Short mmCIF file of C-alpha atoms in Angstrom, two decimals:
data_model
loop_
_atom_site.label_atom_id
_atom_site.label_comp_id
_atom_site.label_asym_id
_atom_site.label_seq_id
_atom_site.Cartn_x
_atom_site.Cartn_y
_atom_site.Cartn_z
CA VAL A 1 -1.66 22.23 -7.73
CA ILE A 2 1.76 20.72 -7.14
CA PRO A 3 1.38 17.12 -6.05
CA ASN A 4 3.55 15.37 -3.52
CA GLY A 5 6.82 13.93 -4.62
CA ILE A 6 8.93 11.05 -3.55
CA TYR A 7 12.54 9.86 -4.00
CA LEU A 8 12.52 7.06 -6.54
CA PRO A 9 14.81 4.19 -5.32
CA ASN A 10 17.15 2.67 -8.07
CA ALA A 11 17.86 -0.95 -8.69
CA ALA A 12 20.83 -0.81 -6.21
CA ASP A 13 18.46 0.10 -3.36
CA GLY A 14 16.50 -3.15 -3.67
CA ASP A 15 15.02 -5.62 -6.08
CA VAL A 16 12.37 -3.31 -7.66
CA GLU A 17 13.09 -3.85 -11.30
CA SER A 18 12.68 -7.69 -11.86
CA GLY A 19 10.26 -10.13 -10.39
CA ARG A 20 9.75 -8.64 -7.05
CA ALA A 21 6.05 -9.63 -6.87
CA SER A 22 6.66 -13.27 -7.24
CA ASP A 23 5.76 -16.37 -5.32
CA ARG A 24 9.25 -16.80 -3.77
CA PRO A 25 9.74 -16.63 -0.01
CA SER A 26 10.41 -13.28 1.63
CA SER A 27 13.98 -14.24 2.81
CA GLY A 28 12.76 -14.99 6.24
CA ARG A 29 12.41 -11.49 7.35
CA TRP A 30 8.65 -11.80 8.27
CA SER A 31 9.71 -14.17 11.00
CA GLU A 32 11.12 -11.03 12.82
CA LEU A 33 7.53 -9.85 13.19
CA GLY A 34 6.25 -13.24 14.26
CA LEU A 35 5.05 -14.63 10.96
CA PRO A 36 6.12 -17.81 9.17
CA ALA A 37 9.39 -17.19 7.40
CA ASP A 38 7.75 -18.08 4.00
CA ALA A 39 4.52 -16.05 4.65
CA ARG A 40 2.87 -14.31 1.78
CA VAL A 41 1.71 -10.91 3.03
CA LEU A 42 -0.96 -8.38 2.40
CA LEU A 43 0.42 -5.27 4.09
CA SER A 44 -1.39 -2.36 5.55
CA VAL A 45 0.87 0.64 6.61
CA GLY A 46 -0.58 3.66 8.37
CA ARG A 47 -2.35 5.14 11.47
CA LEU A 48 -4.78 2.85 13.16
CA ASP A 49 -7.69 5.23 13.10
CA GLU A 50 -11.15 5.56 11.63
CA GLN A 51 -9.98 7.42 8.48
CA LYS A 52 -7.81 4.54 7.40
CA GLY A 53 -10.63 1.88 7.60
CA VAL A 54 -8.43 -0.68 9.51
CA LEU A 55 -11.49 -1.97 11.47
CA ASP A 56 -13.37 -2.46 8.11
CA LEU A 57 -10.21 -4.34 6.76
CA VAL A 58 -10.17 -6.70 9.68
CA SER A 59 -13.85 -7.25 9.28
CA MET A 60 -13.30 -8.21 5.59
CA ALA A 61 -10.38 -10.44 6.31
CA PRO A 62 -12.12 -13.77 6.94
CA GLN A 63 -13.66 -13.54 3.50
CA PHE A 64 -10.46 -12.75 1.43
CA LEU A 65 -8.10 -14.81 3.58
CA GLU A 66 -10.48 -17.84 3.14
CA ASP A 67 -9.70 -17.54 -0.61
CA LEU A 68 -5.93 -16.95 0.07
CA PRO A 69 -4.78 -19.85 2.40
CA ARG A 70 -1.13 -18.97 2.18
CA HIS A 71 -1.46 -15.24 2.89
CA HIS A 72 -1.37 -13.29 6.15
CA LEU A 73 -2.63 -9.75 6.84
CA VAL A 74 -0.14 -7.47 8.48
CA LEU A 75 -1.21 -4.14 10.08
CA MET A 76 1.80 -1.90 10.49
CA GLY A 77 1.31 1.27 12.52
CA GLU A 78 -0.07 2.70 15.78
CA GLY A 79 -3.11 4.74 16.69
CA PRO A 80 -6.21 5.17 18.77
CA GLN A 81 -7.94 2.10 17.40
CA ARG A 82 -5.24 -0.38 18.45
CA SER A 83 -7.23 -1.81 21.43
CA GLN A 84 -10.39 -2.15 19.25
CA LEU A 85 -8.34 -3.91 16.63
CA GLU A 86 -6.90 -6.31 19.12
CA GLU A 87 -10.36 -7.30 20.41
CA LYS A 88 -11.72 -7.60 16.90
CA ILE A 89 -8.68 -9.79 15.85
CA ASN A 90 -9.07 -12.03 18.81
CA ARG A 91 -12.70 -12.70 17.96
CA SER A 92 -11.94 -13.32 14.25
CA SER A 93 -12.01 -16.77 12.70
CA VAL A 94 -8.58 -16.10 11.10
CA ALA A 95 -7.00 -14.44 14.18
CA ASP A 96 -3.83 -16.48 13.58
CA ARG A 97 -3.27 -14.89 10.27
CA ILE A 98 -3.79 -11.24 11.26
CA HIS A 99 -0.80 -9.48 12.79
CA LEU A 100 -0.60 -6.13 14.58
CA VAL A 101 3.06 -5.29 14.41
CA GLY A 102 3.15 -1.78 15.55
CA TRP A 103 5.17 1.11 14.00
CA GLN A 104 8.28 0.00 12.10
CA PRO A 105 11.09 2.34 11.18
CA GLN A 106 11.66 1.29 7.54
CA PRO A 107 8.34 0.53 6.03
CA LEU A 108 9.77 0.56 2.45
CA SER A 109 11.79 -2.59 3.17
CA TRP A 110 8.51 -4.39 4.15
CA MET A 111 6.55 -3.05 1.14
CA ARG A 112 9.26 -4.47 -1.19
CA GLN A 113 8.58 -7.95 0.36
CA CYS A 114 4.69 -7.97 0.45
CA ASP A 115 2.45 -9.20 -2.25
CA VAL A 116 0.06 -6.27 -2.11
CA LEU A 117 -0.06 -2.95 -0.13
CA VAL A 118 -3.61 -2.68 1.07
CA LEU A 119 -5.31 0.70 1.86
CA ALA A 120 -8.91 0.57 2.99
CA ALA A 121 -9.02 4.34 3.75
CA ARG A 122 -12.49 6.09 3.83
CA TYR A 123 -10.91 9.30 2.53
CA GLU A 124 -7.42 10.58 1.63
CA GLY A 125 -5.68 13.70 0.33
CA MET A 126 -2.71 12.15 -1.59
CA PRO A 127 -1.66 9.06 0.35
CA ASN A 128 2.14 8.94 0.77
CA VAL A 129 1.92 5.22 1.60
CA VAL A 130 0.54 4.44 -1.90
CA MET A 131 3.16 6.60 -3.48
CA GLU A 132 5.93 4.81 -1.48
CA ALA A 133 4.59 1.37 -2.42
CA MET A 134 4.47 2.46 -6.06
CA SER A 135 8.00 3.69 -5.97
CA VAL A 136 9.30 0.29 -5.10
CA GLY A 137 7.19 -1.46 -7.70
CA THR A 138 4.58 -2.87 -5.32
CA PRO A 139 1.03 -3.33 -6.46
CA VAL A 140 -1.74 -1.63 -4.41
CA MET A 141 -5.31 -2.39 -3.48
CA SER A 142 -7.43 0.48 -2.48
CA PHE A 143 -10.77 2.22 -2.56
CA ALA A 144 -10.82 4.86 -5.40
CA VAL A 145 -10.87 7.81 -2.92
CA GLU A 146 -9.45 11.20 -3.76
CA GLY A 147 -5.73 11.17 -4.39
CA VAL A 148 -5.48 7.50 -5.13
CA GLU A 149 -6.93 7.84 -8.56
CA GLU A 150 -4.47 10.66 -9.27
CA LEU A 151 -1.59 8.50 -8.15
CA LEU A 152 -2.60 5.30 -10.04
CA GLY A 153 -3.81 7.01 -13.24
CA ASP A 154 -6.47 5.42 -15.46
CA SER A 155 -4.69 2.59 -17.11
CA THR A 156 -5.83 -1.10 -17.14
CA THR A 157 -3.35 -1.89 -14.31
CA ALA A 158 -4.56 1.20 -12.28
CA ARG A 159 -8.16 -0.06 -12.48
CA ALA A 160 -7.10 -3.49 -11.31
CA GLN A 161 -5.79 -1.87 -8.06
CA ARG A 162 -8.89 0.04 -6.99
CA VAL A 163 -12.74 -0.26 -6.53
CA ALA A 164 -15.52 2.15 -5.74
CA PRO A 165 -15.41 3.70 -2.28
CA GLN A 166 -16.79 1.40 0.46
CA ASP A 167 -17.65 -1.47 -1.88
CA PHE A 168 -16.30 -4.04 0.43
CA ASP A 169 -17.35 -7.09 -1.67
CA ALA A 170 -15.60 -5.81 -4.80
CA PHE A 171 -12.50 -4.84 -2.58
CA GLY A 172 -12.22 -8.39 -1.29
CA GLN A 173 -12.81 -9.98 -4.71
CA GLN A 174 -10.27 -7.76 -6.47
CA LEU A 175 -7.77 -8.24 -3.78
CA VAL A 176 -8.02 -11.95 -4.17
CA GLN A 177 -7.55 -11.73 -7.88
CA LEU A 178 -4.49 -9.55 -7.48
CA ALA A 179 -2.94 -11.68 -4.76
CA ASN A 180 -3.47 -15.02 -6.74
CA ASP A 181 -2.20 -13.53 -10.12
CA SER A 182 1.66 -13.15 -10.08
CA ALA A 183 1.63 -11.85 -13.68
CA LEU A 184 -0.98 -9.14 -12.84
CA ARG A 185 1.07 -8.17 -9.74
CA GLU A 186 4.22 -7.87 -11.69
CA ALA A 187 2.39 -5.71 -14.41
CA CYS A 188 0.80 -3.44 -11.78
CA GLY A 189 4.19 -3.09 -9.91
CA GLN A 190 6.09 -2.11 -13.05
CA ALA A 191 3.30 0.31 -14.16
CA ASN A 192 3.28 1.85 -10.63
CA ARG A 193 7.00 2.47 -10.58
CA SER A 194 6.98 3.98 -14.19
CA ARG A 195 4.15 6.37 -13.24
CA ILE A 196 6.08 7.56 -10.13
CA ALA A 197 9.16 8.11 -12.36
CA GLU A 198 7.02 10.02 -14.94
CA HIS A 199 4.87 12.18 -12.64
CA PHE A 200 5.90 12.21 -9.06
CA GLN A 201 9.64 12.25 -8.65
CA LEU A 202 10.78 14.55 -5.74
CA ASP A 203 13.31 16.51 -7.79
CA THR A 204 10.66 17.36 -10.39
CA GLN A 205 8.14 18.50 -7.75
CA LEU A 206 10.74 20.64 -6.01
CA SER A 207 11.66 22.23 -9.33
CA LYS A 208 7.89 23.24 -9.71
CA TYR A 209 8.01 24.92 -6.33
CA GLU A 210 11.23 26.78 -7.19
CA GLN A 211 9.55 27.97 -10.39
CA LEU A 212 6.48 29.08 -8.47
CA TYR A 213 8.53 31.13 -5.91
CA VAL A 214 10.55 32.81 -8.73
CA GLN A 215 7.38 33.78 -10.40
CA ALA A 216 5.94 35.11 -7.21
CA ILE A 217 9.04 37.17 -6.44
CA ARG A 218 9.16 38.65 -9.91
CA GLY A 219 5.51 39.69 -9.51
CA LEU A 220 6.25 41.78 -6.41
#
Protein backbone atom coordinates (compact mmCIF):
# COMPACT_ATOMS: atom_id res chain seq x y z
CA VAL A 1 0.00 0.00 0.00
CA ILE A 2 1.33 3.41 -1.00
CA PRO A 3 -0.55 6.18 0.85
CA ASN A 4 -1.53 9.47 -0.73
CA GLY A 5 1.07 12.21 -0.66
CA ILE A 6 0.90 15.97 -0.49
CA TYR A 7 3.16 18.91 -1.22
CA LEU A 8 4.38 20.33 2.08
CA PRO A 9 4.28 24.16 2.07
CA ASN A 10 7.29 25.90 3.54
CA ALA A 11 7.28 28.88 5.86
CA ALA A 12 7.42 31.28 2.90
CA ASP A 13 4.04 29.98 1.71
CA GLY A 14 2.27 31.05 4.86
CA ASP A 15 2.50 31.25 8.62
CA VAL A 16 2.60 27.52 9.34
CA GLU A 17 5.60 27.41 11.65
CA SER A 18 4.85 29.80 14.47
CA GLY A 19 1.67 30.49 16.39
CA ARG A 20 -0.81 29.96 13.56
CA ALA A 21 -3.50 28.55 15.84
CA SER A 22 -3.70 31.50 18.18
CA ASP A 23 -6.43 33.81 19.41
CA ARG A 24 -5.50 36.60 17.01
CA PRO A 25 -8.06 37.80 14.42
CA SER A 26 -7.90 36.28 10.95
CA SER A 27 -6.77 39.47 9.15
CA GLY A 28 -10.30 40.29 8.05
CA ARG A 29 -10.53 37.66 5.35
CA TRP A 30 -13.54 35.91 6.84
CA SER A 31 -15.52 39.06 6.11
CA GLU A 32 -15.21 38.15 2.42
CA LEU A 33 -17.47 35.18 3.19
CA GLY A 34 -19.98 37.19 5.19
CA LEU A 35 -18.56 36.52 8.65
CA PRO A 36 -17.36 39.06 11.20
CA ALA A 37 -13.80 40.10 10.39
CA ASP A 38 -12.54 38.82 13.74
CA ALA A 39 -14.50 35.54 13.65
CA ARG A 40 -12.96 32.42 15.09
CA VAL A 41 -13.82 29.60 12.75
CA LEU A 42 -14.46 25.88 12.84
CA LEU A 43 -14.12 24.90 9.18
CA SER A 44 -15.60 21.95 7.30
CA VAL A 45 -14.34 21.46 3.74
CA GLY A 46 -15.81 18.85 1.40
CA ARG A 47 -18.80 17.58 -0.50
CA LEU A 48 -22.17 18.27 1.03
CA ASP A 49 -23.37 14.67 1.01
CA GLU A 50 -24.29 11.86 3.37
CA GLN A 51 -20.79 10.38 3.56
CA LYS A 52 -19.31 13.59 4.92
CA GLY A 53 -21.81 13.83 7.80
CA VAL A 54 -22.52 17.53 7.29
CA LEU A 55 -26.16 17.21 8.38
CA ASP A 56 -24.94 15.51 11.56
CA LEU A 57 -22.46 18.33 12.08
CA VAL A 58 -25.17 20.99 11.79
CA SER A 59 -27.34 18.99 14.21
CA MET A 60 -24.49 19.02 16.74
CA ALA A 61 -23.71 22.70 16.23
CA PRO A 62 -26.06 24.22 18.86
CA GLN A 63 -24.40 22.15 21.57
CA PHE A 64 -20.77 22.94 20.79
CA LEU A 65 -21.34 26.54 19.65
CA GLU A 66 -23.16 27.27 22.91
CA ASP A 67 -19.87 26.52 24.67
CA LEU A 68 -17.87 28.48 22.07
CA PRO A 69 -19.57 31.91 21.96
CA ARG A 70 -16.88 33.50 19.75
CA HIS A 71 -16.83 30.76 17.13
CA HIS A 72 -18.65 30.28 13.83
CA LEU A 73 -19.08 27.07 11.83
CA VAL A 74 -18.23 27.43 8.13
CA LEU A 75 -19.26 24.74 5.64
CA MET A 76 -17.17 25.04 2.48
CA GLY A 77 -18.20 22.96 -0.52
CA GLU A 78 -21.12 21.99 -2.73
CA GLY A 79 -23.19 18.84 -3.05
CA PRO A 80 -26.62 17.20 -3.15
CA GLN A 81 -27.47 18.02 0.48
CA ARG A 82 -27.14 21.78 0.12
CA SER A 83 -30.90 22.47 0.14
CA GLN A 84 -31.40 20.19 3.15
CA LEU A 85 -28.59 21.96 4.94
CA GLU A 86 -30.06 25.38 4.18
CA GLU A 87 -33.39 24.30 5.69
CA LYS A 88 -31.73 22.74 8.74
CA ILE A 89 -29.58 25.81 9.34
CA ASN A 90 -32.57 28.14 9.03
CA ARG A 91 -34.33 26.16 11.77
CA SER A 92 -31.26 26.07 14.03
CA SER A 93 -31.00 28.14 17.20
CA VAL A 94 -27.51 29.19 16.04
CA ALA A 95 -28.39 29.91 12.41
CA ASP A 96 -26.52 33.22 12.47
CA ARG A 97 -23.27 31.39 13.30
CA ILE A 98 -23.44 28.65 10.64
CA HIS A 99 -22.35 29.67 7.16
CA LEU A 100 -22.71 27.81 3.85
CA VAL A 101 -20.10 29.47 1.65
CA GLY A 102 -20.04 27.14 -1.34
CA TRP A 103 -17.00 25.93 -3.23
CA GLN A 104 -13.87 28.04 -2.81
CA PRO A 105 -10.84 27.83 -5.13
CA GLN A 106 -8.09 27.97 -2.48
CA PRO A 107 -9.20 26.02 0.60
CA LEU A 108 -5.67 25.87 2.05
CA SER A 109 -5.70 29.62 2.61
CA TRP A 110 -8.85 29.23 4.72
CA MET A 111 -7.48 26.20 6.55
CA ARG A 112 -4.52 28.30 7.67
CA GLN A 113 -6.88 30.81 9.27
CA CYS A 114 -9.36 28.53 11.03
CA ASP A 115 -8.97 27.28 14.58
CA VAL A 116 -9.92 23.68 13.76
CA LEU A 117 -10.64 21.71 10.58
CA VAL A 118 -13.77 19.65 11.33
CA LEU A 119 -14.59 16.38 9.57
CA ALA A 120 -17.73 14.52 10.65
CA ALA A 121 -17.48 11.87 7.91
CA ARG A 122 -19.20 8.52 8.43
CA TYR A 123 -16.49 6.71 6.45
CA GLU A 124 -13.37 7.63 4.47
CA GLY A 125 -10.53 6.14 2.48
CA MET A 126 -7.69 8.53 3.20
CA PRO A 127 -9.22 12.01 3.42
CA ASN A 128 -7.14 14.51 1.49
CA VAL A 129 -8.80 17.37 3.37
CA VAL A 130 -7.27 16.12 6.63
CA MET A 131 -3.89 15.74 4.94
CA GLU A 132 -4.15 19.28 3.57
CA ALA A 133 -5.02 20.74 6.96
CA MET A 134 -2.15 18.85 8.59
CA SER A 135 0.28 20.13 5.96
CA VAL A 136 -0.35 23.75 6.99
CA GLY A 137 -0.22 23.02 10.71
CA THR A 138 -3.95 23.11 11.41
CA PRO A 139 -5.49 20.90 14.12
CA VAL A 140 -8.27 18.52 13.15
CA MET A 141 -11.40 17.17 14.83
CA SER A 142 -12.70 13.96 13.31
CA PHE A 143 -14.29 10.62 13.92
CA ALA A 144 -11.71 7.83 13.98
CA VAL A 145 -12.78 6.37 10.65
CA GLU A 146 -10.47 4.45 8.35
CA GLY A 147 -7.70 6.63 6.95
CA VAL A 148 -7.94 9.30 9.64
CA GLU A 149 -6.15 7.14 12.19
CA GLU A 150 -3.41 6.35 9.69
CA LEU A 151 -2.91 10.04 8.95
CA LEU A 152 -2.92 11.29 12.54
CA GLY A 153 -0.99 8.40 14.07
CA ASP A 154 -1.33 7.33 17.70
CA SER A 155 0.35 10.10 19.68
CA THR A 156 -1.24 12.08 22.50
CA THR A 157 -2.00 14.93 20.08
CA ALA A 158 -3.51 12.47 17.59
CA ARG A 159 -5.89 11.12 20.21
CA ALA A 160 -6.91 14.70 21.06
CA GLN A 161 -8.14 15.12 17.48
CA ARG A 162 -10.43 12.12 17.06
CA VAL A 163 -13.19 10.20 18.80
CA ALA A 164 -14.94 6.89 18.18
CA PRO A 165 -17.11 6.86 15.03
CA GLN A 166 -20.59 8.35 15.49
CA ASP A 167 -19.98 9.26 19.15
CA PHE A 168 -21.57 12.69 18.73
CA ASP A 169 -21.40 13.67 22.40
CA ALA A 170 -17.67 12.95 22.57
CA PHE A 171 -17.12 14.73 19.26
CA GLY A 172 -18.73 17.93 20.53
CA GLN A 173 -16.97 17.82 23.89
CA GLN A 174 -13.55 17.22 22.38
CA LEU A 175 -14.10 19.90 19.75
CA VAL A 176 -14.91 22.42 22.48
CA GLN A 177 -11.79 21.44 24.40
CA LEU A 178 -9.60 21.79 21.32
CA ALA A 179 -11.14 25.11 20.24
CA ASN A 180 -10.77 26.58 23.75
CA ASP A 181 -7.16 25.50 24.32
CA SER A 182 -4.69 27.48 22.21
CA ALA A 183 -1.71 25.53 23.58
CA LEU A 184 -3.31 22.23 22.63
CA ARG A 185 -4.16 23.51 19.16
CA GLU A 186 -0.59 24.67 18.70
CA ALA A 187 0.78 21.29 19.80
CA CYS A 188 -1.61 19.42 17.51
CA GLY A 189 -0.84 21.67 14.55
CA GLN A 190 2.91 21.24 14.94
CA ALA A 191 2.58 17.47 15.38
CA ASN A 192 0.34 17.27 12.30
CA ARG A 193 2.79 19.13 10.10
CA SER A 194 5.70 17.03 11.37
CA ARG A 195 3.82 13.81 10.64
CA ILE A 196 3.10 14.91 7.07
CA ALA A 197 6.78 15.79 6.63
CA GLU A 198 7.86 12.39 7.92
CA HIS A 199 5.33 10.08 6.29
CA PHE A 200 3.24 11.71 3.56
CA GLN A 201 5.32 14.09 1.46
CA LEU A 202 4.44 13.91 -2.21
CA ASP A 203 8.00 13.41 -3.48
CA THR A 204 8.47 10.44 -1.16
CA GLN A 205 5.25 8.79 -2.27
CA LEU A 206 6.06 9.33 -5.96
CA SER A 207 9.46 7.70 -5.41
CA LYS A 208 7.68 4.65 -4.00
CA TYR A 209 5.61 4.40 -7.19
CA GLU A 210 8.75 4.69 -9.32
CA GLN A 211 10.40 1.91 -7.36
CA LEU A 212 7.30 -0.26 -7.74
CA TYR A 213 7.20 0.27 -11.52
CA VAL A 214 10.90 -0.53 -11.85
CA GLN A 215 10.43 -3.76 -9.89
CA ALA A 216 7.43 -4.70 -12.02
CA ILE A 217 9.33 -4.06 -15.28
CA ARG A 218 12.31 -6.08 -14.10
CA GLY A 219 9.97 -8.93 -13.29
CA LEU A 220 8.62 -9.17 -16.84
